Short mmCIF file of C-alpha atoms (C1' of nucleotides) in Angstrom, two decimals:
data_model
loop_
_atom_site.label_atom_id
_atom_site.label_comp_id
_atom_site.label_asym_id
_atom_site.label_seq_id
_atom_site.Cartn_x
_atom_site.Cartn_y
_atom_site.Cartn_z
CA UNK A 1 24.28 -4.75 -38.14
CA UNK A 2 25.35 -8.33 -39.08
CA UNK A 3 28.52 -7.82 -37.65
CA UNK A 4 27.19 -7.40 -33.96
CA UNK A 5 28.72 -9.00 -31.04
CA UNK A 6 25.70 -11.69 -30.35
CA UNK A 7 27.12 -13.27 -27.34
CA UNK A 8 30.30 -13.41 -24.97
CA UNK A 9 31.92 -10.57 -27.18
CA UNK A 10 31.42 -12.97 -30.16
CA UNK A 11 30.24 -12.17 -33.39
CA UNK A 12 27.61 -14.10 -35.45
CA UNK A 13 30.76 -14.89 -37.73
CA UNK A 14 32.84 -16.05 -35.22
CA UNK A 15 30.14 -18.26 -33.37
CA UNK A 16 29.63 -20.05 -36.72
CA UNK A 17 33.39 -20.60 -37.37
CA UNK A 18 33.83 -22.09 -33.99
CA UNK A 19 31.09 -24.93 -35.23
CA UNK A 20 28.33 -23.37 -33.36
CA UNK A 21 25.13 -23.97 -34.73
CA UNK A 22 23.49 -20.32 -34.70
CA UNK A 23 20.36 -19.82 -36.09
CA UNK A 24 18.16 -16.17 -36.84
CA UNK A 25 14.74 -16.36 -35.76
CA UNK A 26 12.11 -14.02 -35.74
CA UNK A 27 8.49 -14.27 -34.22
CA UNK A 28 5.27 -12.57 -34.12
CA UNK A 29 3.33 -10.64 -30.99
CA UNK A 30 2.06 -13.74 -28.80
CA UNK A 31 4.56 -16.57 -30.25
CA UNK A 32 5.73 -19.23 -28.12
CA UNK A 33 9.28 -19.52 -28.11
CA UNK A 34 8.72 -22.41 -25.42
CA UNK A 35 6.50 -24.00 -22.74
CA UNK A 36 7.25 -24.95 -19.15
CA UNK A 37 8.72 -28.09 -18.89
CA UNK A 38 9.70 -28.41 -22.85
CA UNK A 39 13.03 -30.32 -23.55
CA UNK A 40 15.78 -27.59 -23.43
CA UNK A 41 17.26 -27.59 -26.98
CA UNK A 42 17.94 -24.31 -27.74
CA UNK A 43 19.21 -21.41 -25.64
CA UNK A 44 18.25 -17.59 -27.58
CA UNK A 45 19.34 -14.10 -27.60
CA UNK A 46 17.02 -11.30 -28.24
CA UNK A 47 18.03 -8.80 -30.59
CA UNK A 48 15.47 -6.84 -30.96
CA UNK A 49 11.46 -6.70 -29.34
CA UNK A 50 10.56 -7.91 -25.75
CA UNK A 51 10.10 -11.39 -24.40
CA UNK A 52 7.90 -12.62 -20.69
CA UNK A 53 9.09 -15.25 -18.80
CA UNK A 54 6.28 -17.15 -17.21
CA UNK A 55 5.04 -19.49 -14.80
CA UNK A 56 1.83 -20.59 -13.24
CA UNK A 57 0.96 -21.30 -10.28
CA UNK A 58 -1.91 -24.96 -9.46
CA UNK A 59 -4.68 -22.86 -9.83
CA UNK A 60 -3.98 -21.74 -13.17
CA UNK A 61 -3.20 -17.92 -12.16
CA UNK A 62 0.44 -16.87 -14.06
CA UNK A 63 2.78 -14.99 -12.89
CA UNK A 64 5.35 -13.21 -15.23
CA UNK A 65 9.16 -13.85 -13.40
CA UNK A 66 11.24 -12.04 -15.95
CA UNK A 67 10.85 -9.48 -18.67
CA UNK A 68 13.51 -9.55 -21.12
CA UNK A 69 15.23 -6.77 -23.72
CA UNK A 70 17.16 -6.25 -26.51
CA UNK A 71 20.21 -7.93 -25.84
CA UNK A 72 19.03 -10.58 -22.95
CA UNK A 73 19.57 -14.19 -22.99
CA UNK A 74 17.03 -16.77 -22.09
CA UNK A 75 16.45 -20.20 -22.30
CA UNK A 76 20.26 -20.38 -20.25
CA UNK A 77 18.46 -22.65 -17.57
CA UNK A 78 18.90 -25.27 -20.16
CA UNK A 79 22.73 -25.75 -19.20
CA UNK A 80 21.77 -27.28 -15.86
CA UNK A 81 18.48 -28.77 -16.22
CA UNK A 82 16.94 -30.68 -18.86
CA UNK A 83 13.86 -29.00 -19.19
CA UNK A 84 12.85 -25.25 -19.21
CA UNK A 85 10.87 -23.92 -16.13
CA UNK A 86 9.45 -20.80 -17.56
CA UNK A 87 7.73 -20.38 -20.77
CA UNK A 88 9.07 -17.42 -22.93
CA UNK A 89 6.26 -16.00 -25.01
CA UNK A 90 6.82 -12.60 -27.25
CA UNK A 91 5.39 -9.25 -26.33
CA UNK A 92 6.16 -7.75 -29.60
CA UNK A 93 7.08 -9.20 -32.64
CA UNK A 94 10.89 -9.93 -31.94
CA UNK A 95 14.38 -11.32 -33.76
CA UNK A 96 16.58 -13.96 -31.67
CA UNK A 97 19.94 -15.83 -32.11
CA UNK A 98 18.96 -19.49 -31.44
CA UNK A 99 22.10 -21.12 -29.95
CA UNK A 100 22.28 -25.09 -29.52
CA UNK A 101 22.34 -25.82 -26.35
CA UNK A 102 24.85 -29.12 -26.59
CA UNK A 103 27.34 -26.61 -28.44
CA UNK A 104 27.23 -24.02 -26.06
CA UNK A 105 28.33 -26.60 -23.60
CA UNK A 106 31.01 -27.70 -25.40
CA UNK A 107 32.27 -24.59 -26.46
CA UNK A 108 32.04 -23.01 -23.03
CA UNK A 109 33.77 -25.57 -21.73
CA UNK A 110 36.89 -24.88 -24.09
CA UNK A 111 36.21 -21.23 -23.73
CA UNK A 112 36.76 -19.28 -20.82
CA UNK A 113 35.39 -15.94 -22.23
CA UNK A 114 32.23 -18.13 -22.80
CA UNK A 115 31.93 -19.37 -19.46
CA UNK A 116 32.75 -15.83 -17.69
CA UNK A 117 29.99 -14.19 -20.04
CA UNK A 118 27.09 -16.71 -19.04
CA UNK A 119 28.24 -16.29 -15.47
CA UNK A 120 27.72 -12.76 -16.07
CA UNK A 121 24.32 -12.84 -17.47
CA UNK A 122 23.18 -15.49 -14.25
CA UNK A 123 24.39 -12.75 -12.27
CA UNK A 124 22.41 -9.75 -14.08
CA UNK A 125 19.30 -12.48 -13.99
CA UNK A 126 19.68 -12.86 -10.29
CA UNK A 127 20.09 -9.23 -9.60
CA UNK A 128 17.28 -8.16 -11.41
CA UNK A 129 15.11 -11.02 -9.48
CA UNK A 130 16.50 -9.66 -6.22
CA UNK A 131 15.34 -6.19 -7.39
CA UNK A 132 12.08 -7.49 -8.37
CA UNK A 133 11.47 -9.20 -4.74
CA UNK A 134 12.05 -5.88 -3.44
CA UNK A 135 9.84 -4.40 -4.89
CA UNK A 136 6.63 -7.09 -4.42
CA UNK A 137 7.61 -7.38 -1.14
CA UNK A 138 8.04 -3.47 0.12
CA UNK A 139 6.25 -0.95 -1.76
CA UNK A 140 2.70 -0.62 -2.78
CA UNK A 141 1.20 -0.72 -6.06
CA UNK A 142 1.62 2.69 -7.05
CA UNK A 143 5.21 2.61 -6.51
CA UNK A 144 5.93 -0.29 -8.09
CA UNK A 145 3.51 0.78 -11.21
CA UNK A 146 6.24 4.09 -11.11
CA UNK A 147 9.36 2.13 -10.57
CA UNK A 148 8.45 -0.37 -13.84
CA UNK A 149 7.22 2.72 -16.05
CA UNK A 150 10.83 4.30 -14.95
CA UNK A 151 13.24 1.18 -15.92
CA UNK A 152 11.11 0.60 -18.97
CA UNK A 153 12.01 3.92 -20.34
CA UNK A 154 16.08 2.93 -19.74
CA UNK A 155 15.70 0.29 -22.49
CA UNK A 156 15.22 2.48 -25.38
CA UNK A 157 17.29 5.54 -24.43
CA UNK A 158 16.97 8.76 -26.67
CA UNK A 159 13.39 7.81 -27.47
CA UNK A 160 10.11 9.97 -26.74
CA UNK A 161 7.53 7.77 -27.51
CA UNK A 162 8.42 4.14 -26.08
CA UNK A 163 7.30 0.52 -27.44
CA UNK A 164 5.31 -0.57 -24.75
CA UNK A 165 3.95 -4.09 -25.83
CA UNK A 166 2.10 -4.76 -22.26
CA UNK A 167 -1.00 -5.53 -21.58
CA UNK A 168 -2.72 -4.67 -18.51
CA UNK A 169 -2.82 -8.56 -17.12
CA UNK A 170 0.77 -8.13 -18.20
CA UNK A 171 1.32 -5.71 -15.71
CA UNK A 172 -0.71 -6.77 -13.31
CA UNK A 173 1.12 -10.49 -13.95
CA UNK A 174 4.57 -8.77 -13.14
CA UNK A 175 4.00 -6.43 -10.67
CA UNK A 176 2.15 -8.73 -8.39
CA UNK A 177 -1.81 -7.04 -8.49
CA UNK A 178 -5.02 -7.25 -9.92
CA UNK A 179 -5.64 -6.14 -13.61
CA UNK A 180 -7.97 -3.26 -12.46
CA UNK A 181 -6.08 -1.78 -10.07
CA UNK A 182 -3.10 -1.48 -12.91
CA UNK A 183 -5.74 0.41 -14.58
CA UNK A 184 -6.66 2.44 -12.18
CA UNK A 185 -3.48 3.55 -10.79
CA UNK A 186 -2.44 3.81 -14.70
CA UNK A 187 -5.33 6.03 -15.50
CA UNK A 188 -4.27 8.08 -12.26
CA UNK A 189 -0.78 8.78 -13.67
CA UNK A 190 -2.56 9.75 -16.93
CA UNK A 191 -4.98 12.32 -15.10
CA UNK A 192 -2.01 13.96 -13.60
CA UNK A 193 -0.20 13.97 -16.54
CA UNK A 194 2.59 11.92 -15.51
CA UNK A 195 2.18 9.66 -18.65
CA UNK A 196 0.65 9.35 -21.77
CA UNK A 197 -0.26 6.20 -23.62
CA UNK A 198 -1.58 5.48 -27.54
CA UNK A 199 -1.64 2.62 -29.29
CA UNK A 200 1.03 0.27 -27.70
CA UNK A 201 3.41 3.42 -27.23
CA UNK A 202 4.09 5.60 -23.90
CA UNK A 203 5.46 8.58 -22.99
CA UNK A 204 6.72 9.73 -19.87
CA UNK A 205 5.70 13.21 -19.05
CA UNK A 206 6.88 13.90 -16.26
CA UNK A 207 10.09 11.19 -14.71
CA UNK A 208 10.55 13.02 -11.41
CA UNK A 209 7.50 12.64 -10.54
CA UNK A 210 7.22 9.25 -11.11
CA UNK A 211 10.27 8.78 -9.46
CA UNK A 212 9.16 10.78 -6.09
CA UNK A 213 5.90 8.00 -6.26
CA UNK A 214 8.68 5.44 -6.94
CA UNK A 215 10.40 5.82 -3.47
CA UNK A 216 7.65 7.07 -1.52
CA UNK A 217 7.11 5.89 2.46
CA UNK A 218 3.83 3.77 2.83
CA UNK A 219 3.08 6.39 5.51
CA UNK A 220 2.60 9.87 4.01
CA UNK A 221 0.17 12.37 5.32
CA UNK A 222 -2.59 12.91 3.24
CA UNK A 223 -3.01 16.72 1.91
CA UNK B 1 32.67 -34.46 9.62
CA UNK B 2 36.00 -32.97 9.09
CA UNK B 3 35.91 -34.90 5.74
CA UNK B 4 32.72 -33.32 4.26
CA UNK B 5 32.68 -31.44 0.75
CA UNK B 6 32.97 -28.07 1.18
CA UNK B 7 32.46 -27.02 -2.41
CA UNK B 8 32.30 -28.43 -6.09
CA UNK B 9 32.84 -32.03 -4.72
CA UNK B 10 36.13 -30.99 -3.24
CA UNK B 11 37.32 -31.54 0.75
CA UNK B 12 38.35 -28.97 2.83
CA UNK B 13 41.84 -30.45 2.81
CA UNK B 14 41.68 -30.87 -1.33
CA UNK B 15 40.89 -27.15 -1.49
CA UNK B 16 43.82 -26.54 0.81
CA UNK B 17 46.12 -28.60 -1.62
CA UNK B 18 45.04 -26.61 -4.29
CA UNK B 19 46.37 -23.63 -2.56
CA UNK B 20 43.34 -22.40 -1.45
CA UNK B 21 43.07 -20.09 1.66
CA UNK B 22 39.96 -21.81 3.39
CA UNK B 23 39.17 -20.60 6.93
CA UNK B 24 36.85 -22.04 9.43
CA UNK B 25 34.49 -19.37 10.91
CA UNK B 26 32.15 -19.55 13.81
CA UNK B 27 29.98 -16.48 14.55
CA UNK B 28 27.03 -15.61 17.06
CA UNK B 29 23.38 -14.78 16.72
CA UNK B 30 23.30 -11.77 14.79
CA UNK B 31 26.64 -11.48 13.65
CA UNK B 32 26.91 -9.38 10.48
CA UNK B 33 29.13 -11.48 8.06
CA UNK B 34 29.70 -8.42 5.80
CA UNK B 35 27.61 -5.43 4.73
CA UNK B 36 25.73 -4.04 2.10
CA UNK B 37 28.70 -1.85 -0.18
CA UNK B 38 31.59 -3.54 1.74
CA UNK B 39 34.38 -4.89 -0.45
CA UNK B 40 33.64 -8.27 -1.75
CA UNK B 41 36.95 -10.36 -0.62
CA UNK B 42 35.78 -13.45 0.64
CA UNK B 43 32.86 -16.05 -0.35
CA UNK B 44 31.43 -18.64 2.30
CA UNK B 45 30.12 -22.08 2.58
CA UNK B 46 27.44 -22.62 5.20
CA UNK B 47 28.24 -25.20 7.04
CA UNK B 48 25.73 -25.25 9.81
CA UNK B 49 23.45 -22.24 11.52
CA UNK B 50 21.08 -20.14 9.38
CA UNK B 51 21.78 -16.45 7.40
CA UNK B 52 19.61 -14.23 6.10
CA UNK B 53 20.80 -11.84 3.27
CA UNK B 54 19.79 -8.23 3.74
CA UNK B 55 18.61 -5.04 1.78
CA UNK B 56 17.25 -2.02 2.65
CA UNK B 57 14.76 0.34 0.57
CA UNK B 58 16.03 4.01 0.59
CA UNK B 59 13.61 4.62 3.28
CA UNK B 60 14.98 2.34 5.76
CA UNK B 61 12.43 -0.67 5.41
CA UNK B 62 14.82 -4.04 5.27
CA UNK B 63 13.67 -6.72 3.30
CA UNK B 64 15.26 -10.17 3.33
CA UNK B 65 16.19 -11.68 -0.08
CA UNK B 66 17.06 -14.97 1.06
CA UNK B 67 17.68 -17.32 3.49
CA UNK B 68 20.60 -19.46 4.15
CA UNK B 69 20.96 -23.00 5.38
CA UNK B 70 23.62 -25.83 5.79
CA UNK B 71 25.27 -26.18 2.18
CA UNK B 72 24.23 -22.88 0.90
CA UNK B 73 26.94 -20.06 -0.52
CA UNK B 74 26.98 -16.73 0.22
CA UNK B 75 29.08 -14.14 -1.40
CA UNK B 76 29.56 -15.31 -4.47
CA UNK B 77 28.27 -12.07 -6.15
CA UNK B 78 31.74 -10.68 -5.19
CA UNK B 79 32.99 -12.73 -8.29
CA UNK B 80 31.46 -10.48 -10.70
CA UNK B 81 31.04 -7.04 -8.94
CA UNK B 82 33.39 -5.36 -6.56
CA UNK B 83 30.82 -5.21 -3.56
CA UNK B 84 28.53 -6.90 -1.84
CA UNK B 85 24.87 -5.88 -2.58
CA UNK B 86 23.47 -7.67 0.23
CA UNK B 87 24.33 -7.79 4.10
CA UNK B 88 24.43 -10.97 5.21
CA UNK B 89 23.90 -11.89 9.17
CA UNK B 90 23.29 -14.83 11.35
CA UNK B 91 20.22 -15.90 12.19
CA UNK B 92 21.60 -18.49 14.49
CA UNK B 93 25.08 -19.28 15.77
CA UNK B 94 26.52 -20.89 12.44
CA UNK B 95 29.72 -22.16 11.16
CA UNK B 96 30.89 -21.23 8.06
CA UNK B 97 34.33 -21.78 5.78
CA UNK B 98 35.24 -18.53 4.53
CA UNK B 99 36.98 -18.33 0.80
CA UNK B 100 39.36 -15.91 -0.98
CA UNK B 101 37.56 -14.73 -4.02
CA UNK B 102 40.56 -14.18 -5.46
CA UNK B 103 41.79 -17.33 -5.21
CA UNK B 104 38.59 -18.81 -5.82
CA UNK B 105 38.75 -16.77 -9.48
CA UNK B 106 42.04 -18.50 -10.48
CA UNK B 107 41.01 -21.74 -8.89
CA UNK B 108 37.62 -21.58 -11.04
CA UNK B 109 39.33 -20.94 -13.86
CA UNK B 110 42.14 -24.01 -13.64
CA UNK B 111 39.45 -26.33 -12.95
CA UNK B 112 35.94 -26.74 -14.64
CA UNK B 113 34.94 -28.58 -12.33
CA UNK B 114 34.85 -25.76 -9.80
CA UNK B 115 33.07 -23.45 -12.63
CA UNK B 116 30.61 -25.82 -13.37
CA UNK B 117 29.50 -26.18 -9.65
CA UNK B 118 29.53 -22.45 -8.94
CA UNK B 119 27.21 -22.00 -11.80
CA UNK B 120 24.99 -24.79 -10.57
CA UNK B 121 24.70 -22.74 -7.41
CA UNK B 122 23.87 -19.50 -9.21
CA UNK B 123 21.52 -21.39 -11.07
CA UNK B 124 19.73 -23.05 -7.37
CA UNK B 125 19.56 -18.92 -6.24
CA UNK B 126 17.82 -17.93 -9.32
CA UNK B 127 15.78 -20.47 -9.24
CA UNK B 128 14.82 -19.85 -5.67
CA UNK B 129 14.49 -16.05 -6.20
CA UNK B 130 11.96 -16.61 -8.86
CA UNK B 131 10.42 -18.90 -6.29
CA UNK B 132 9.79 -16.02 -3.92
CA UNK B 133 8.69 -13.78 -6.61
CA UNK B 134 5.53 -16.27 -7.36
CA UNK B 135 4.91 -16.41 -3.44
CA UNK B 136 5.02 -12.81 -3.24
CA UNK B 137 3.27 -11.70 -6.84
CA UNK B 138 0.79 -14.41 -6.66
CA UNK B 139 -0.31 -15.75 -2.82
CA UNK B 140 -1.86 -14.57 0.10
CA UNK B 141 0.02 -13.95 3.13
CA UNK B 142 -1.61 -16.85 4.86
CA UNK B 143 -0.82 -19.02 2.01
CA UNK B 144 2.63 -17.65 1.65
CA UNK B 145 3.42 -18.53 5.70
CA UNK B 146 2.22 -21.99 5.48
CA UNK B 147 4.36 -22.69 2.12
CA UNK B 148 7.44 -20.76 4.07
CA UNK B 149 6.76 -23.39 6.94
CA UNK B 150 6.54 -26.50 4.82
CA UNK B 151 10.03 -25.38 2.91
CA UNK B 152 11.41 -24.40 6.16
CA UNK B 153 11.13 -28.50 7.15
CA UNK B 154 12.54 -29.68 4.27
CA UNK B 155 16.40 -28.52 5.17
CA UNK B 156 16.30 -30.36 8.95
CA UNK B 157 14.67 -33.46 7.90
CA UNK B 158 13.21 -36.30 10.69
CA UNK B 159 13.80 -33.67 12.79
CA UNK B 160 10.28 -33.62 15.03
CA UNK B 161 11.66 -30.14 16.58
CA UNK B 162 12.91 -27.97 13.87
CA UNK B 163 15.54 -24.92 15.08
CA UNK B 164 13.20 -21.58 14.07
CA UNK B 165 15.53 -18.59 14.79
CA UNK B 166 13.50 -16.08 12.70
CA UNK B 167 11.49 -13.28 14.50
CA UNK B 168 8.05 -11.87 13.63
CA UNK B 169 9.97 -9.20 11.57
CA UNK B 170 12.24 -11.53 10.19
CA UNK B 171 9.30 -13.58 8.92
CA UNK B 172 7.58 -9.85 7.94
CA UNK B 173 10.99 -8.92 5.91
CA UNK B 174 11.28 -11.97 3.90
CA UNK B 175 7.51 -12.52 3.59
CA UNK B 176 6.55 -8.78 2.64
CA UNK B 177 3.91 -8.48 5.04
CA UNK B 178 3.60 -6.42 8.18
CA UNK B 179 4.89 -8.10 11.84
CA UNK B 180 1.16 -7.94 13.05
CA UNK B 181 -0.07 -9.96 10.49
CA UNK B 182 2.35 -12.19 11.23
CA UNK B 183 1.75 -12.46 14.10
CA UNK B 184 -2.04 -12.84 13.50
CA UNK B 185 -1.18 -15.68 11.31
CA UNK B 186 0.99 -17.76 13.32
CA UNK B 187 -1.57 -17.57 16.38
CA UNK B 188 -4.67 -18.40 13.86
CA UNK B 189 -1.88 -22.09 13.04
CA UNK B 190 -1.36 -22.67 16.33
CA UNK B 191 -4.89 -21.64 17.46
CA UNK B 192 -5.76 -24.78 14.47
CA UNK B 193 -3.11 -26.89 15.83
CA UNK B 194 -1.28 -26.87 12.76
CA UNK B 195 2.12 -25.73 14.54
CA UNK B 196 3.59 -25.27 17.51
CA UNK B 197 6.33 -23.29 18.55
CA UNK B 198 8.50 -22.81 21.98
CA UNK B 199 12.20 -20.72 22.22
CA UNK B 200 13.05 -20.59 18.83
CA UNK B 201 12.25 -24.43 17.91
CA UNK B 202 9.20 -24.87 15.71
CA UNK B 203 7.21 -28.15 15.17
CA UNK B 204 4.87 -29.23 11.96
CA UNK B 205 1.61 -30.91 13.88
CA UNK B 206 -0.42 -30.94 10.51
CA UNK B 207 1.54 -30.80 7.30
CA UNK B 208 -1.56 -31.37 5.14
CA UNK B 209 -3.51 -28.73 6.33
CA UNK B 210 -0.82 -26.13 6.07
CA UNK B 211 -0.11 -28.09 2.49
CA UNK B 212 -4.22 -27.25 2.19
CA UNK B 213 -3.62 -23.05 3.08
CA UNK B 214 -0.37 -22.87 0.97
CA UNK B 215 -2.63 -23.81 -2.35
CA UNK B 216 -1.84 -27.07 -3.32
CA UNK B 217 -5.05 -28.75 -3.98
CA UNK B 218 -4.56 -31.39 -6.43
CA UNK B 219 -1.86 -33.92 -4.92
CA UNK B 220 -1.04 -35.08 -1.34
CA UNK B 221 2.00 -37.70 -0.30
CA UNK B 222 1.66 -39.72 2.40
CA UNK B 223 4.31 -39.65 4.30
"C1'" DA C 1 12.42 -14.85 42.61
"C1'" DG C 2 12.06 -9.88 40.88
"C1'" DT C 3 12.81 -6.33 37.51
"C1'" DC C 4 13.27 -4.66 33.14
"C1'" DA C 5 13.42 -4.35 28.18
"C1'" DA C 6 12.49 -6.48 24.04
"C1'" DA C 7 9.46 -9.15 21.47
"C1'" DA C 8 5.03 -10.83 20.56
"C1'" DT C 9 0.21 -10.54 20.78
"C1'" DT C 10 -4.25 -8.50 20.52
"C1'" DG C 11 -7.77 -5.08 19.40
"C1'" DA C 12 -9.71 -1.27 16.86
"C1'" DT C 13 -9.48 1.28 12.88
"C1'" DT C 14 -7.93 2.79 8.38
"C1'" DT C 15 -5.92 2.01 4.05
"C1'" DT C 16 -4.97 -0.74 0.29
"C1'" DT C 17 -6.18 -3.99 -2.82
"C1'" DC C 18 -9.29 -7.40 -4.80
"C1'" DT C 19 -13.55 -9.03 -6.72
"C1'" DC C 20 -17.54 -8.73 -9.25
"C1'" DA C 21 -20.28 -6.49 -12.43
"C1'" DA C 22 -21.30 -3.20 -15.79
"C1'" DT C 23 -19.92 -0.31 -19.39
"C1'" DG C 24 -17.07 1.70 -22.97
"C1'" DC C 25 -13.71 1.74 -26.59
"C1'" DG C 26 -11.01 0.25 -30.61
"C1'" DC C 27 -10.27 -2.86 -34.06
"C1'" DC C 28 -11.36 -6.40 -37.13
"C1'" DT C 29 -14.53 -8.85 -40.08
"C1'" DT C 30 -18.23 -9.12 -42.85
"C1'" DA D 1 -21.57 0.86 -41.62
"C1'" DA D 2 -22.96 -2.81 -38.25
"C1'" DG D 3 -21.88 -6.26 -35.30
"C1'" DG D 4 -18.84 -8.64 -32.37
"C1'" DC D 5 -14.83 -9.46 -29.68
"C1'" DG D 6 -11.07 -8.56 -26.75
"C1'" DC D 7 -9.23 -5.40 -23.81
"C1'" DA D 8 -9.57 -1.40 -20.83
"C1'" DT D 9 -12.06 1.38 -17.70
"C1'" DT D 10 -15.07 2.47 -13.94
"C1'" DG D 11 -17.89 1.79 -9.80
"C1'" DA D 12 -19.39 -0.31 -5.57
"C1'" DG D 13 -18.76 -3.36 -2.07
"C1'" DA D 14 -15.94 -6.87 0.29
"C1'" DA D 15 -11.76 -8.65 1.73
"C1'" DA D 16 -6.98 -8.42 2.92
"C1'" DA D 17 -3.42 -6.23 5.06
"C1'" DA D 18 -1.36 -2.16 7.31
"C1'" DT D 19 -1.29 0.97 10.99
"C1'" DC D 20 -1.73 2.62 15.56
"C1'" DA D 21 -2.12 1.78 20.27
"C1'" DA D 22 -2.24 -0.97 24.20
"C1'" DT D 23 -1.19 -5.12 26.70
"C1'" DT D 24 0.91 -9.36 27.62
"C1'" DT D 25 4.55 -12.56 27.35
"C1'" DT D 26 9.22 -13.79 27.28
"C1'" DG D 27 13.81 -13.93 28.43
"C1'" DA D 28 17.94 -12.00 30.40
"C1'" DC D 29 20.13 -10.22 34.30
"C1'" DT D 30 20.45 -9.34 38.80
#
DNA sequence: AGTCAAAATTGATTTTTCTCAATGCGCCTT
DNA sequence: AAGGCGCATTGAGAAAAATCAATTTTGACT
């Protein structure tokens, strides 16, 4: 467990040797790891629990940009610009690498490997962004409800009952609708047994269905 | 002009020093640059014209992920991943410089300059991805038009007539609304006098109203 | 100028989603 | 156990946006 790669094929070890300031963090359900517009210090990895990236719009009304996973960076926007444009608040209580920011520069400047391995994880970021626009912009709520429930379940593989640390405004903050309709479209997957939810855990009863809702046409006969 | 930066701070003829294949490339209205799946050999710099990049839901619908304009990179992804995941096609007749990604790799790689300023870019395209996803998750489509039209200025500034070379369905695809309601939309603006439009050029009559319908309420420049 | 096809507009209608309001449930504290 | 609080659910009505079906406009090519 210690020994873990933590970043760039780098072990906690190694990142220390190389005069890297690393530090292990871990936070509660609802902690603040920062706000918009804080002074970028630190840049984290999560290694275990789930993180939300958000950002509000004038009138107050957030909007979550990015969920993050075991193994996601964040906090990388730090590099460029001085401050961070998201804030990163825990969904579950979670455990993160900090990483100084003014060492990660330096050392990514002398490594290579570094450099290549934060390109990579912009790349993942932008993808999954790209993915995400699809998805507000082209399907409807029910698909997008199915498509989430289905790429949550790849994140803990070989598990029956998932974490599932969301709230319904959480939902409805990511996937682009109101909190009631979540609800309602959630309770519909329940009723036909598509799902099943207790206590912050869900379990996915039936995936190919899901995934036929997932890619459905926005004009289907009704039966 | 034929002095300009191409890329990372570097000439056209610097590039060329550094053994860099860099090709000038003109192409029409509607030319497809390269294809969703098609093997990622070359990057570009836009150096005039407008591109939108391309991708299709498995049911045919086409969404656009972004929009290009003078300055902007395209391609890039092929440094990571063997393919393009976009198509990417002119909007208007455009010029662009066409790099080997191969080269591009070793050249990046010599010079940290040339890493540094392809990560800046990757960081501009996330940070205008999670730009859309606000506008998508969070606005209405009227509100999303206006703040569309208002960025769309910015890149030909004191320009009175700006060059508008997007289509209803363009507009549709990137905005994630139907071509009606675009439609709709754009009459109700000019109907208001906010904007007028004639063969593909596109004037701004009242910034501060469309400012108003985009959901800024707090601050207004004079301009 | 005249014809044609593509693109844009408009109208009517339906579907989707939001909003507002009420209610219910689970959990924590006392 | 009772009360209270936050979150989730449900319902009804309103609003937003999509869909379907004509037209109308535009622009390109004779």
């Amino acid at each position: 467990m210690r020994n873990q790669s933590i970043f760039a094929g780098l072990s906690l070890e190694e990142l220390r040797s190389l005069g890297m300031e690393v530090q292990d963090i871990s936070c509660l359900q609802g902690e603040v790891l920062y706000r918009v517009g804080d002074d970028a210090r630190y840049a984290y990895t999560l290694r275990s629990g789930a993180v939300k990236l958000v950002k509000s719009l004038e009138n107050g009304q957030e909007v979550i940009i990015r969920l993050l996973h075991r193994g996601d960076l964040l906090g990388f926007e730090g590099m460029q610009e001085a401050q961070h444009r998201h804030a990163a608040i825990a969904l579950a209580p979670s455990e993160l690498c900090r990483l100084d920011l003014a060492e990660l520069q330096r050392l990514s400047e002398r490594l290579p490997k570094v450099q290549e391995a934060i390109r990579q994880r912009w790349q993942q970021a932008l993808q999954s962004s790209e993915d995400h626009i699809m998805e507000l912009g082209a399907k409807r709520a029910e698909a997008r409800l199915a498509t989430f429930l289905l790429q949550w379940v790849e994140h803990y593989p070989q598990l029956r009952s998932l974490p599932f640390p969301l709230s319904r405004p959480d939902l409805a903050a990511f996937l682009g609708l109101s909190t009631e309709h979540v609800s309602r479209i959630m309770a519909d997957f329940k009723r036909h047994a598509f799902i099943q939810e207790q206590r912050g855990h869900l379990e996915i009863l039936a995936p190919q269905s899901l995934a036929g809702m997932a890619g459905k046409l926005p004009e289907h006969k009704p039966d």
